[in-house]
Short mmCIF file of N, CA and C in Angstrom, two decimals:
data_model
loop_
_atom_site.label_atom_id
_atom_site.label_comp_id
_atom_site.label_asym_id
_atom_site.label_seq_id
_atom_site.Cartn_x
_atom_site.Cartn_y
_atom_site.Cartn_z
N UNK A 744 -14.11 86.22 13.65
CA UNK A 744 -14.58 85.02 14.11
C UNK A 744 -13.79 83.98 13.79
N UNK A 745 -12.98 83.44 14.52
CA UNK A 745 -12.05 82.66 13.96
C UNK A 745 -12.78 81.07 14.33
N UNK A 746 -12.39 80.49 13.59
CA UNK A 746 -13.05 78.79 13.25
C UNK A 746 -11.85 77.89 14.28
N UNK A 747 -12.18 77.55 15.28
CA UNK A 747 -11.39 76.31 15.87
C UNK A 747 -11.16 75.19 15.55
N UNK A 748 -9.98 75.00 15.18
CA UNK A 748 -9.73 73.62 14.37
C UNK A 748 -9.36 72.80 15.66
N UNK A 749 -9.26 71.76 15.24
CA UNK A 749 -8.83 70.84 16.28
C UNK A 749 -7.54 69.92 15.48
N UNK A 750 -6.89 70.23 16.69
CA UNK A 750 -5.50 69.55 16.31
C UNK A 750 -5.18 68.15 16.14
N UNK A 751 -6.28 67.50 16.58
CA UNK A 751 -6.23 65.65 16.85
C UNK A 751 -6.54 65.49 15.33
N UNK A 752 -5.51 64.37 14.97
CA UNK A 752 -5.56 63.64 13.68
C UNK A 752 -6.90 63.09 13.37
N UNK A 753 -7.42 63.29 12.32
CA UNK A 753 -8.75 62.72 11.63
C UNK A 753 -8.27 61.35 11.79
N UNK A 754 -9.20 60.29 12.24
CA UNK A 754 -8.79 58.86 12.16
C UNK A 754 -9.81 58.39 10.67
N UNK A 755 -9.09 58.05 9.74
CA UNK A 755 -10.23 57.54 8.58
C UNK A 755 -11.25 56.48 9.09
N UNK A 756 -12.39 56.73 8.63
CA UNK A 756 -13.38 55.77 8.94
C UNK A 756 -12.96 54.58 8.07
N UNK A 757 -13.36 53.26 8.74
CA UNK A 757 -13.06 52.03 8.30
C UNK A 757 -13.82 51.94 6.94
N UNK A 758 -13.31 51.27 6.05
CA UNK A 758 -14.16 51.13 4.82
C UNK A 758 -14.85 49.54 5.01
N UNK A 759 -15.53 49.69 4.03
CA UNK A 759 -16.79 48.38 4.21
C UNK A 759 -15.93 47.28 3.94
N UNK A 760 -14.79 47.38 3.23
CA UNK A 760 -13.78 46.22 2.77
C UNK A 760 -13.15 45.81 3.84
N UNK A 761 -12.55 46.74 4.48
CA UNK A 761 -11.80 46.47 5.49
C UNK A 761 -12.36 45.43 6.55
N UNK A 762 -13.73 45.76 6.85
CA UNK A 762 -14.45 45.42 7.78
C UNK A 762 -15.11 43.84 7.30
N UNK A 763 -15.24 43.85 6.34
CA UNK A 763 -15.31 42.31 5.75
C UNK A 763 -14.20 41.40 5.72
N UNK A 764 -13.05 42.09 5.27
CA UNK A 764 -11.97 41.20 5.46
C UNK A 764 -11.70 40.79 7.01
N UNK A 765 -11.97 41.55 7.91
CA UNK A 765 -11.83 41.40 9.45
C UNK A 765 -12.97 40.17 9.73
N UNK A 766 -13.93 40.51 9.22
CA UNK A 766 -15.05 39.56 9.77
C UNK A 766 -14.86 38.17 9.15
N UNK A 767 -14.15 38.18 7.98
CA UNK A 767 -13.82 36.66 7.30
C UNK A 767 -12.88 36.13 7.72
N UNK A 768 -11.80 36.89 8.20
CA UNK A 768 -10.40 36.47 8.86
C UNK A 768 -11.16 35.80 10.34
N UNK A 769 -11.87 36.29 11.21
CA UNK A 769 -12.49 35.63 12.41
C UNK A 769 -13.08 34.52 12.17
N UNK A 770 -13.94 34.68 10.84
CA UNK A 770 -14.68 33.47 10.79
C UNK A 770 -13.76 32.44 10.31
N UNK A 771 -12.86 32.71 9.76
CA UNK A 771 -11.87 31.66 9.08
C UNK A 771 -11.26 30.86 10.36
N UNK A 772 -10.85 31.87 11.32
CA UNK A 772 -10.35 31.52 12.48
C UNK A 772 -10.87 30.43 13.13
N UNK A 773 -12.48 30.87 13.30
CA UNK A 773 -13.24 30.30 13.88
C UNK A 773 -13.40 28.44 13.41
N UNK A 774 -13.48 28.56 12.37
CA UNK A 774 -13.36 27.32 11.43
C UNK A 774 -12.55 26.43 11.69
N UNK A 775 -11.12 27.07 11.57
CA UNK A 775 -9.81 26.51 11.58
C UNK A 775 -9.85 25.59 12.98
N UNK A 776 -9.98 26.48 13.96
CA UNK A 776 -10.27 25.87 15.41
C UNK A 776 -11.28 24.72 15.55
N UNK A 777 -12.41 24.78 14.77
CA UNK A 777 -13.57 23.81 15.00
C UNK A 777 -12.74 22.45 14.00
N UNK A 778 -11.88 22.72 12.86
CA UNK A 778 -11.43 21.72 12.25
C UNK A 778 -9.96 21.13 13.39
N UNK A 779 -9.32 22.09 13.88
CA UNK A 779 -8.24 21.26 14.94
C UNK A 779 -9.12 21.01 15.91
N UNK A 780 -9.84 21.10 16.37
CA UNK A 780 -10.70 20.21 17.63
C UNK A 780 -11.39 18.86 16.95
N UNK A 781 -11.76 18.90 15.88
CA UNK A 781 -11.98 17.95 15.16
C UNK A 781 -10.70 16.57 15.12
N UNK A 782 -9.71 16.99 14.20
CA UNK A 782 -8.53 16.57 14.11
C UNK A 782 -8.10 15.98 15.57
N UNK A 783 -7.97 16.62 16.63
CA UNK A 783 -7.74 16.40 17.94
C UNK A 783 -8.61 15.29 18.66
N UNK A 784 -10.02 15.20 18.22
CA UNK A 784 -10.93 14.22 18.77
C UNK A 784 -10.50 13.09 17.84
N UNK A 785 -10.28 12.96 16.50
CA UNK A 785 -9.96 11.88 15.83
C UNK A 785 -8.90 11.15 16.43
N UNK A 786 -7.76 11.97 16.91
CA UNK A 786 -6.34 11.28 17.28
C UNK A 786 -6.98 10.62 18.73
N UNK A 787 -7.68 11.48 19.32
CA UNK A 787 -7.80 10.87 20.64
C UNK A 787 -8.46 9.54 20.72
N UNK A 788 -9.86 9.49 19.62
CA UNK A 788 -10.31 8.16 19.60
C UNK A 788 -9.38 7.19 19.10
N UNK A 789 -8.66 7.61 18.28
CA UNK A 789 -7.63 6.69 17.54
C UNK A 789 -6.65 6.00 18.92
N UNK A 790 -6.43 6.96 19.70
CA UNK A 790 -5.50 6.91 20.95
C UNK A 790 -6.19 5.73 21.66
N UNK A 791 -7.62 5.84 22.08
CA UNK A 791 -8.21 4.84 22.69
C UNK A 791 -8.30 3.62 21.94
N UNK A 792 -8.59 3.55 20.68
CA UNK A 792 -8.25 2.04 20.06
C UNK A 792 -7.08 1.83 20.13
N UNK A 793 -5.86 2.30 20.20
CA UNK A 793 -4.54 1.55 20.00
C UNK A 793 -4.50 1.05 21.47
N UNK A 794 -5.09 1.96 22.69
CA UNK A 794 -4.89 1.30 24.01
C UNK A 794 -5.78 0.00 24.12
N UNK A 795 -6.76 -0.01 23.42
CA UNK A 795 -7.87 -1.46 23.69
C UNK A 795 -7.07 -2.59 22.75
N UNK A 796 -6.52 -2.23 21.68
CA UNK A 796 -5.47 -3.38 21.13
C UNK A 796 -3.94 -3.47 21.95
N UNK A 797 -3.79 -2.96 23.01
CA UNK A 797 -2.46 -3.24 23.75
C UNK A 797 -2.51 -4.81 24.28
N UNK A 798 -3.38 -5.16 24.73
CA UNK A 798 -3.67 -6.61 25.13
C UNK A 798 -3.49 -7.79 24.02
N UNK A 799 -3.87 -7.47 22.79
CA UNK A 799 -3.69 -8.42 21.76
C UNK A 799 -2.30 -8.22 21.29
N UNK A 800 -1.63 -7.13 21.13
CA UNK A 800 -0.33 -7.38 20.54
C UNK A 800 0.83 -7.47 21.42
N UNK A 801 0.10 -7.68 22.95
CA UNK A 801 1.30 -8.23 23.97
C UNK A 801 1.26 -9.67 23.73
N UNK A 802 0.26 -10.19 22.87
CA UNK A 802 0.25 -11.91 22.81
C UNK A 802 1.15 -12.15 21.92
N UNK A 803 1.33 -11.23 20.66
CA UNK A 803 2.10 -11.38 19.80
C UNK A 803 3.50 -11.83 19.91
N UNK A 804 4.11 -12.86 19.72
CA UNK A 804 5.52 -13.34 19.84
C UNK A 804 6.40 -11.99 19.32
N UNK A 805 7.56 -11.77 20.04
CA UNK A 805 8.41 -10.64 19.61
C UNK A 805 9.12 -10.98 18.36
N UNK A 806 9.49 -12.50 18.06
CA UNK A 806 10.22 -12.89 16.84
C UNK A 806 9.31 -12.26 15.59
N UNK A 807 7.89 -12.10 15.81
CA UNK A 807 6.84 -12.00 14.55
C UNK A 807 6.85 -10.28 14.54
N UNK A 808 7.77 -9.83 13.33
CA UNK A 808 7.80 -8.48 13.06
C UNK A 808 7.17 -7.74 11.73
N UNK A 809 5.84 -8.42 11.65
CA UNK A 809 4.78 -8.02 10.62
C UNK A 809 4.17 -6.59 10.76
N UNK A 810 3.83 -6.60 12.17
CA UNK A 810 3.10 -5.68 12.81
C UNK A 810 3.95 -4.24 13.31
N UNK A 811 3.26 -3.18 12.76
CA UNK A 811 4.04 -1.86 13.42
C UNK A 811 2.98 -0.78 13.64
N UNK A 812 2.46 -1.06 14.79
CA UNK A 812 1.40 -0.07 15.25
C UNK A 812 1.63 1.08 15.59
N UNK A 813 0.99 2.28 15.34
CA UNK A 813 1.15 3.33 15.59
C UNK A 813 0.29 4.66 15.01
N UNK A 814 0.12 5.63 15.59
CA UNK A 814 -1.03 6.50 15.17
C UNK A 814 -0.02 7.76 14.20
N UNK A 815 -0.61 7.92 13.00
CA UNK A 815 -0.06 8.92 12.01
C UNK A 815 -0.72 10.02 12.15
N UNK A 816 -0.26 11.37 12.45
CA UNK A 816 -1.12 12.42 12.42
C UNK A 816 -0.94 13.56 11.17
N UNK A 817 -1.18 12.79 10.35
CA UNK A 817 -1.25 13.62 9.06
C UNK A 817 -2.76 14.46 8.63
N UNK A 818 -2.97 14.76 7.53
CA UNK A 818 -4.14 15.29 7.11
C UNK A 818 -5.24 14.50 7.73
N UNK A 819 -5.41 13.12 7.48
CA UNK A 819 -6.26 11.78 7.80
C UNK A 819 -5.45 11.31 9.06
N UNK A 820 -5.43 11.27 10.46
CA UNK A 820 -5.02 10.29 11.22
C UNK A 820 -5.54 9.08 11.28
N UNK A 821 -4.39 8.45 11.56
CA UNK A 821 -4.77 7.07 11.06
C UNK A 821 -4.12 6.18 12.25
N UNK A 822 -4.65 4.91 12.72
CA UNK A 822 -3.94 4.08 13.55
C UNK A 822 -3.39 2.79 12.89
N UNK A 823 -2.14 2.85 12.22
CA UNK A 823 -1.53 1.64 11.43
C UNK A 823 -1.42 0.36 12.34
N UNK A 824 -1.87 -0.77 11.87
CA UNK A 824 -1.49 -2.02 12.03
C UNK A 824 -0.58 -2.67 11.62
N UNK A 825 -0.47 -2.53 10.25
CA UNK A 825 0.88 -2.96 9.79
C UNK A 825 0.88 -2.20 8.50
N UNK A 826 1.76 -2.52 7.40
CA UNK A 826 1.93 -1.71 6.30
C UNK A 826 0.92 -1.26 5.48
N UNK A 827 -0.14 -2.52 5.38
CA UNK A 827 -1.29 -2.28 4.22
C UNK A 827 -2.67 -2.15 5.30
N UNK A 828 -2.55 -2.24 6.50
CA UNK A 828 -3.89 -2.52 7.27
C UNK A 828 -3.98 -0.76 8.29
N UNK A 829 -4.92 -0.27 7.98
CA UNK A 829 -4.83 0.61 9.42
C UNK A 829 -6.63 1.25 9.65
N UNK A 830 -6.95 1.87 10.81
CA UNK A 830 -8.11 2.35 11.21
C UNK A 830 -7.86 3.66 11.21
N UNK A 831 -9.07 4.23 10.76
CA UNK A 831 -9.58 5.56 10.44
C UNK A 831 -10.69 5.94 10.97
N UNK A 832 -11.19 6.90 11.04
CA UNK A 832 -12.30 7.72 11.56
C UNK A 832 -13.33 7.63 10.26
N UNK A 833 -14.48 7.39 10.11
CA UNK A 833 -15.57 7.81 9.28
C UNK A 833 -15.82 9.25 8.94
N UNK A 834 -16.49 9.44 8.34
CA UNK A 834 -17.05 10.71 7.69
C UNK A 834 -17.40 11.35 8.77
N UNK A 835 -18.33 10.74 9.75
CA UNK A 835 -19.03 11.57 10.65
C UNK A 835 -18.06 11.64 12.21
N UNK A 836 -16.78 10.89 11.90
CA UNK A 836 -15.99 11.10 13.01
C UNK A 836 -15.98 10.66 14.28
N UNK A 837 -17.04 9.54 14.24
CA UNK A 837 -17.21 8.89 15.44
C UNK A 837 -17.47 7.14 15.12
N UNK A 838 -17.28 6.94 13.59
CA UNK A 838 -17.25 5.70 13.35
C UNK A 838 -16.02 4.92 13.09
N UNK A 839 -15.35 3.83 13.70
CA UNK A 839 -14.04 3.51 13.03
C UNK A 839 -14.40 2.56 11.75
N UNK A 840 -13.16 2.56 11.02
CA UNK A 840 -13.20 1.85 9.97
C UNK A 840 -11.86 1.35 9.94
N UNK A 841 -12.10 0.00 9.78
CA UNK A 841 -10.80 -0.59 9.47
C UNK A 841 -10.38 -1.07 8.01
N UNK A 842 -9.59 -0.43 7.33
CA UNK A 842 -9.41 -0.96 6.16
C UNK A 842 -7.93 -1.20 5.62
N UNK A 843 -7.79 -2.17 4.82
CA UNK A 843 -6.61 -2.91 3.94
C UNK A 843 -6.62 -2.59 2.54
N UNK A 844 -5.30 -1.99 2.44
CA UNK A 844 -4.79 -1.53 0.77
C UNK A 844 -4.45 -2.56 0.32
N UNK A 845 -5.15 -3.03 -0.93
CA UNK A 845 -4.74 -4.22 -1.70
C UNK A 845 -4.31 -3.65 -3.06
N UNK A 846 -3.79 -4.37 -4.04
CA UNK A 846 -3.12 -4.01 -5.13
C UNK A 846 -4.57 -3.59 -6.37
N UNK A 847 -5.85 -4.05 -5.70
CA UNK A 847 -7.04 -3.72 -6.27
C UNK A 847 -7.62 -2.24 -5.80
N UNK A 848 -7.19 -1.90 -4.74
CA UNK A 848 -7.72 -0.81 -4.10
C UNK A 848 -8.03 -1.11 -2.72
N UNK A 849 -8.58 -0.12 -1.95
CA UNK A 849 -8.77 -0.41 -0.53
C UNK A 849 -10.07 -1.24 -0.49
N UNK A 850 -9.97 -1.66 0.80
CA UNK A 850 -11.34 -2.74 1.06
C UNK A 850 -11.31 -2.56 2.39
N UNK A 851 -12.66 -2.44 2.77
CA UNK A 851 -13.42 -2.08 4.31
C UNK A 851 -13.14 -3.57 5.01
N UNK A 852 -12.47 -3.95 5.98
CA UNK A 852 -12.51 -5.15 6.72
C UNK A 852 -13.51 -5.08 7.59
N UNK A 853 -13.66 -3.81 8.43
CA UNK A 853 -14.59 -3.80 9.51
C UNK A 853 -15.14 -2.18 9.73
N UNK A 854 -16.17 -2.03 10.15
CA UNK A 854 -16.84 -0.79 10.40
C UNK A 854 -17.60 -0.65 11.32
N UNK A 855 -17.54 0.10 12.69
CA UNK A 855 -18.30 -0.04 13.38
C UNK A 855 -18.17 1.43 14.81
N UNK A 856 -19.34 1.63 15.19
CA UNK A 856 -18.88 2.78 16.50
C UNK A 856 -18.50 2.03 17.68
N UNK A 857 -18.56 0.71 17.63
CA UNK A 857 -18.06 0.26 18.88
C UNK A 857 -16.79 -0.25 18.94
N UNK A 858 -15.96 -0.03 19.76
CA UNK A 858 -14.15 -0.61 20.21
C UNK A 858 -14.44 -1.98 19.79
N UNK A 859 -14.90 -2.60 20.67
CA UNK A 859 -14.86 -4.01 20.84
C UNK A 859 -14.88 -4.97 19.31
N UNK A 860 -15.85 -4.36 18.50
CA UNK A 860 -15.82 -5.15 17.31
C UNK A 860 -14.66 -4.79 16.24
N UNK A 861 -14.68 -3.82 16.64
CA UNK A 861 -12.92 -3.35 15.45
C UNK A 861 -11.84 -4.03 16.37
N UNK A 862 -11.68 -4.22 17.56
CA UNK A 862 -10.80 -4.99 18.42
C UNK A 862 -10.90 -6.47 17.75
N UNK A 863 -12.00 -6.97 17.79
CA UNK A 863 -12.05 -8.34 17.27
C UNK A 863 -11.51 -8.60 15.77
N UNK A 864 -12.30 -7.50 14.89
CA UNK A 864 -11.65 -7.78 13.55
C UNK A 864 -10.13 -7.33 13.45
N UNK A 865 -9.72 -6.43 14.11
CA UNK A 865 -7.94 -6.67 14.01
C UNK A 865 -7.49 -7.94 14.59
N UNK A 866 -8.03 -8.38 15.86
CA UNK A 866 -7.50 -9.91 16.20
C UNK A 866 -7.70 -10.97 14.92
N UNK A 867 -8.63 -10.82 14.41
CA UNK A 867 -8.99 -12.15 13.27
C UNK A 867 -7.81 -11.67 11.97
N UNK A 868 -7.43 -10.38 11.88
CA UNK A 868 -6.83 -10.04 10.85
C UNK A 868 -5.26 -10.20 11.22
N UNK A 869 -4.82 -10.21 12.33
CA UNK A 869 -3.52 -10.10 13.07
C UNK A 869 -3.58 -11.73 12.85
N UNK A 870 -4.53 -12.50 12.95
CA UNK A 870 -4.00 -14.28 13.30
C UNK A 870 -4.08 -14.32 11.99
N UNK A 871 -4.68 -14.17 10.83
CA UNK A 871 -4.73 -14.52 9.24
C UNK A 871 -3.35 -13.99 9.21
N UNK A 872 -2.68 -12.98 9.24
CA UNK A 872 -1.07 -12.59 9.01
C UNK A 872 -0.08 -13.49 9.35
N UNK A 873 -0.32 -14.14 10.64
CA UNK A 873 0.62 -14.73 10.90
C UNK A 873 0.60 -16.22 10.46
N UNK A 874 -0.43 -16.67 10.20
CA UNK A 874 -0.69 -17.81 9.28
C UNK A 874 0.11 -17.91 8.25
N UNK A 875 -0.25 -16.49 7.79
CA UNK A 875 0.41 -16.40 6.06
C UNK A 875 1.83 -16.59 6.35
N UNK A 876 2.31 -16.01 7.33
CA UNK A 876 3.61 -15.67 7.99
C UNK A 876 4.40 -17.32 8.04
N UNK A 877 3.67 -18.09 8.73
CA UNK A 877 4.09 -19.28 9.03
C UNK A 877 4.15 -20.13 7.72
N UNK A 878 3.47 -19.90 6.80
CA UNK A 878 3.03 -20.57 5.38
C UNK A 878 4.37 -20.21 4.63
N UNK A 879 4.53 -18.93 4.88
CA UNK A 879 5.82 -18.36 4.03
C UNK A 879 7.26 -18.86 4.58
N UNK A 880 7.10 -19.14 5.95
CA UNK A 880 8.58 -19.62 6.61
C UNK A 880 8.68 -20.85 6.49
N UNK A 881 7.60 -21.76 5.97
CA UNK A 881 7.85 -23.18 6.01
C UNK A 881 8.43 -23.46 4.91
N UNK A 882 9.89 -24.13 5.08
CA UNK A 882 10.82 -24.48 4.00
C UNK A 882 10.36 -25.58 3.45
N UNK A 883 9.85 -26.04 2.21
CA UNK A 883 9.49 -27.10 1.22
C UNK A 883 10.66 -27.80 0.96
N UNK A 884 11.18 -28.67 1.28
CA UNK A 884 11.86 -29.67 0.90
C UNK A 884 12.33 -29.53 -0.84
N UNK A 885 13.45 -29.28 -1.34
CA UNK A 885 13.63 -29.25 -2.61
C UNK A 885 13.73 -30.80 -3.14
N UNK A 886 13.31 -31.46 -3.89
CA UNK A 886 13.44 -32.87 -4.29
C UNK A 886 14.36 -32.75 -5.46
N UNK A 887 15.83 -33.09 -5.30
CA UNK A 887 16.47 -33.02 -6.36
C UNK A 887 16.02 -34.28 -7.52
N UNK A 888 16.02 -33.77 -8.60
CA UNK A 888 15.87 -35.09 -9.70
C UNK A 888 16.87 -35.94 -9.54
N UNK A 889 16.58 -37.18 -10.01
CA UNK A 889 17.63 -38.04 -10.22
C UNK A 889 18.39 -37.75 -11.20
N UNK A 890 19.50 -38.35 -10.83
CA UNK A 890 20.45 -37.85 -11.77
C UNK A 890 20.74 -38.56 -12.80
N UNK A 891 20.43 -38.09 -14.36
CA UNK A 891 20.25 -38.60 -15.83
C UNK A 891 21.67 -38.53 -16.10
N UNK A 892 21.85 -39.84 -17.15
CA UNK A 892 23.18 -39.86 -17.66
C UNK A 892 23.03 -38.76 -18.82
N UNK A 893 23.80 -38.14 -19.26
CA UNK A 893 23.76 -37.54 -20.15
C UNK A 893 23.47 -38.36 -21.47
N UNK A 894 22.71 -37.91 -22.65
CA UNK A 894 22.76 -39.00 -23.94
C UNK A 894 23.80 -39.31 -24.59
N UNK A 895 23.89 -40.46 -24.75
CA UNK A 895 25.27 -40.70 -25.49
C UNK A 895 25.38 -40.45 -27.04
N UNK A 896 26.48 -39.77 -27.18
CA UNK A 896 26.49 -39.19 -28.95
C UNK A 896 26.88 -40.36 -29.58
N UNK A 897 25.91 -40.46 -30.35
CA UNK A 897 26.08 -41.86 -31.24
C UNK A 897 26.82 -41.37 -32.75
N UNK A 898 27.80 -41.88 -32.82
CA UNK A 898 28.69 -41.69 -33.93
C UNK A 898 28.84 -40.24 -34.73
N UNK A 899 29.21 -39.56 -33.77
CA UNK A 899 29.40 -38.14 -34.31
C UNK A 899 30.27 -37.77 -35.37
N UNK A 900 31.24 -38.60 -35.24
CA UNK A 900 32.48 -38.36 -36.25
C UNK A 900 32.17 -39.17 -37.48
N UNK A 901 30.99 -40.47 -37.15
CA UNK A 901 30.84 -41.50 -38.23
C UNK A 901 29.81 -40.70 -38.89
N UNK A 902 28.59 -39.88 -38.38
CA UNK A 902 27.58 -39.34 -39.05
C UNK A 902 28.43 -38.51 -40.13
N UNK A 903 29.32 -37.67 -39.65
CA UNK A 903 30.40 -36.63 -40.42
C UNK A 903 30.64 -37.41 -41.87
N UNK A 904 31.43 -38.55 -41.63
CA UNK A 904 31.88 -39.48 -42.88
C UNK A 904 30.77 -39.74 -43.75
N UNK A 905 29.95 -40.23 -43.11
CA UNK A 905 28.56 -40.66 -43.88
C UNK A 905 27.87 -39.65 -44.37
N UNK A 906 27.81 -38.38 -43.96
CA UNK A 906 27.15 -37.41 -44.72
C UNK A 906 28.00 -36.98 -45.83
N UNK A 907 29.42 -36.78 -45.38
CA UNK A 907 30.30 -36.54 -46.54
C UNK A 907 30.36 -37.73 -47.77
N UNK A 908 30.19 -38.96 -47.51
CA UNK A 908 30.06 -39.90 -48.40
C UNK A 908 28.72 -39.54 -49.29
N UNK A 909 27.70 -39.30 -48.69
CA UNK A 909 26.53 -39.33 -49.41
C UNK A 909 26.27 -37.95 -50.20
N UNK A 910 27.15 -36.81 -49.67
CA UNK A 910 26.93 -35.72 -50.34
C UNK A 910 28.12 -35.89 -51.89
N UNK A 911 29.18 -36.65 -51.46
CA UNK A 911 30.24 -36.87 -52.76
C UNK A 911 29.32 -37.71 -53.58
N UNK A 912 28.65 -38.81 -53.12
CA UNK A 912 28.04 -39.87 -54.03
C UNK A 912 27.02 -38.81 -54.87
N UNK A 913 25.94 -38.02 -54.21
CA UNK A 913 25.29 -36.77 -54.85
C UNK A 913 25.76 -36.23 -55.87
N UNK A 914 26.90 -35.67 -55.51
CA UNK A 914 27.54 -34.74 -56.72
C UNK A 914 27.96 -35.65 -57.88
N UNK A 915 28.76 -37.00 -57.56
CA UNK A 915 29.10 -37.62 -58.76
C UNK A 915 27.71 -38.09 -59.34
N UNK A 916 26.67 -38.73 -58.82
CA UNK A 916 25.33 -38.94 -59.67
C UNK A 916 24.93 -37.72 -60.62
N UNK A 917 24.87 -36.48 -60.06
CA UNK A 917 24.64 -35.31 -60.78
C UNK A 917 25.41 -35.06 -61.96
N UNK A 918 26.75 -35.23 -61.61
CA UNK A 918 27.47 -34.99 -62.62
C UNK A 918 27.55 -36.13 -63.97
N UNK A 919 27.28 -36.96 -63.61
CA UNK A 919 27.15 -38.36 -64.65
C UNK A 919 25.61 -38.03 -65.33
N UNK A 920 24.61 -37.71 -64.40
CA UNK A 920 23.50 -37.29 -65.23
C UNK A 920 23.31 -36.18 -66.13
N UNK A 921 24.47 -35.09 -65.92
CA UNK A 921 24.37 -34.03 -66.49
C UNK A 921 25.18 -34.63 -67.89
N UNK A 922 25.96 -35.31 -67.69
CA UNK A 922 27.35 -35.69 -68.81
C UNK A 922 26.48 -36.84 -69.90
N UNK A 923 25.67 -37.49 -69.45
CA UNK A 923 24.76 -38.47 -70.03
C UNK A 923 23.37 -37.59 -70.63
N UNK A 924 22.98 -36.45 -70.28
CA UNK A 924 21.89 -35.85 -70.99
C UNK A 924 22.71 -35.14 -72.30
N UNK A 925 23.94 -34.48 -72.06
CA UNK A 925 24.85 -33.57 -73.05
C UNK A 925 24.95 -34.31 -74.51
N UNK A 926 24.94 -35.99 -74.14
CA UNK A 926 25.32 -36.65 -75.29
C UNK A 926 24.14 -36.86 -76.49
#
């Protein structure tokens, strides 16, 4: 009686760890997909805000170079208004948050779900920045002080001679006092 052995290779049965790793990788890919979709949604909402701000920035004179608007797509997407102010999405990814970085930290200038509310806040901010620029650009005339005559040096050489004579008289008086004392 011969045993018939199959010549087909025996497939190793998947281990439990291998199955768990595969399942974990699939779950991570799904989460990454959700995160990418959320980030894309954030960028899309910021692009909508950027388009809503187009009429405002069309009114800013070309000679005013304070504002450099654009969407940055970093870890946290942001719509930059200028160097210190930007719009980002809140934690729920539906609320717009208009913030300004100051030397004392970040302050929230406006926060809303509505695009027009944020557009109004950015309009006020742009107006204030333009007024600050005008004030900085105004050259205050320098008032030159009246030319004062330098103080006259009275008796520079005369003071030297007077000091010399007083010193000599003091030495003579001290020598006379010392000699009279020794007598």
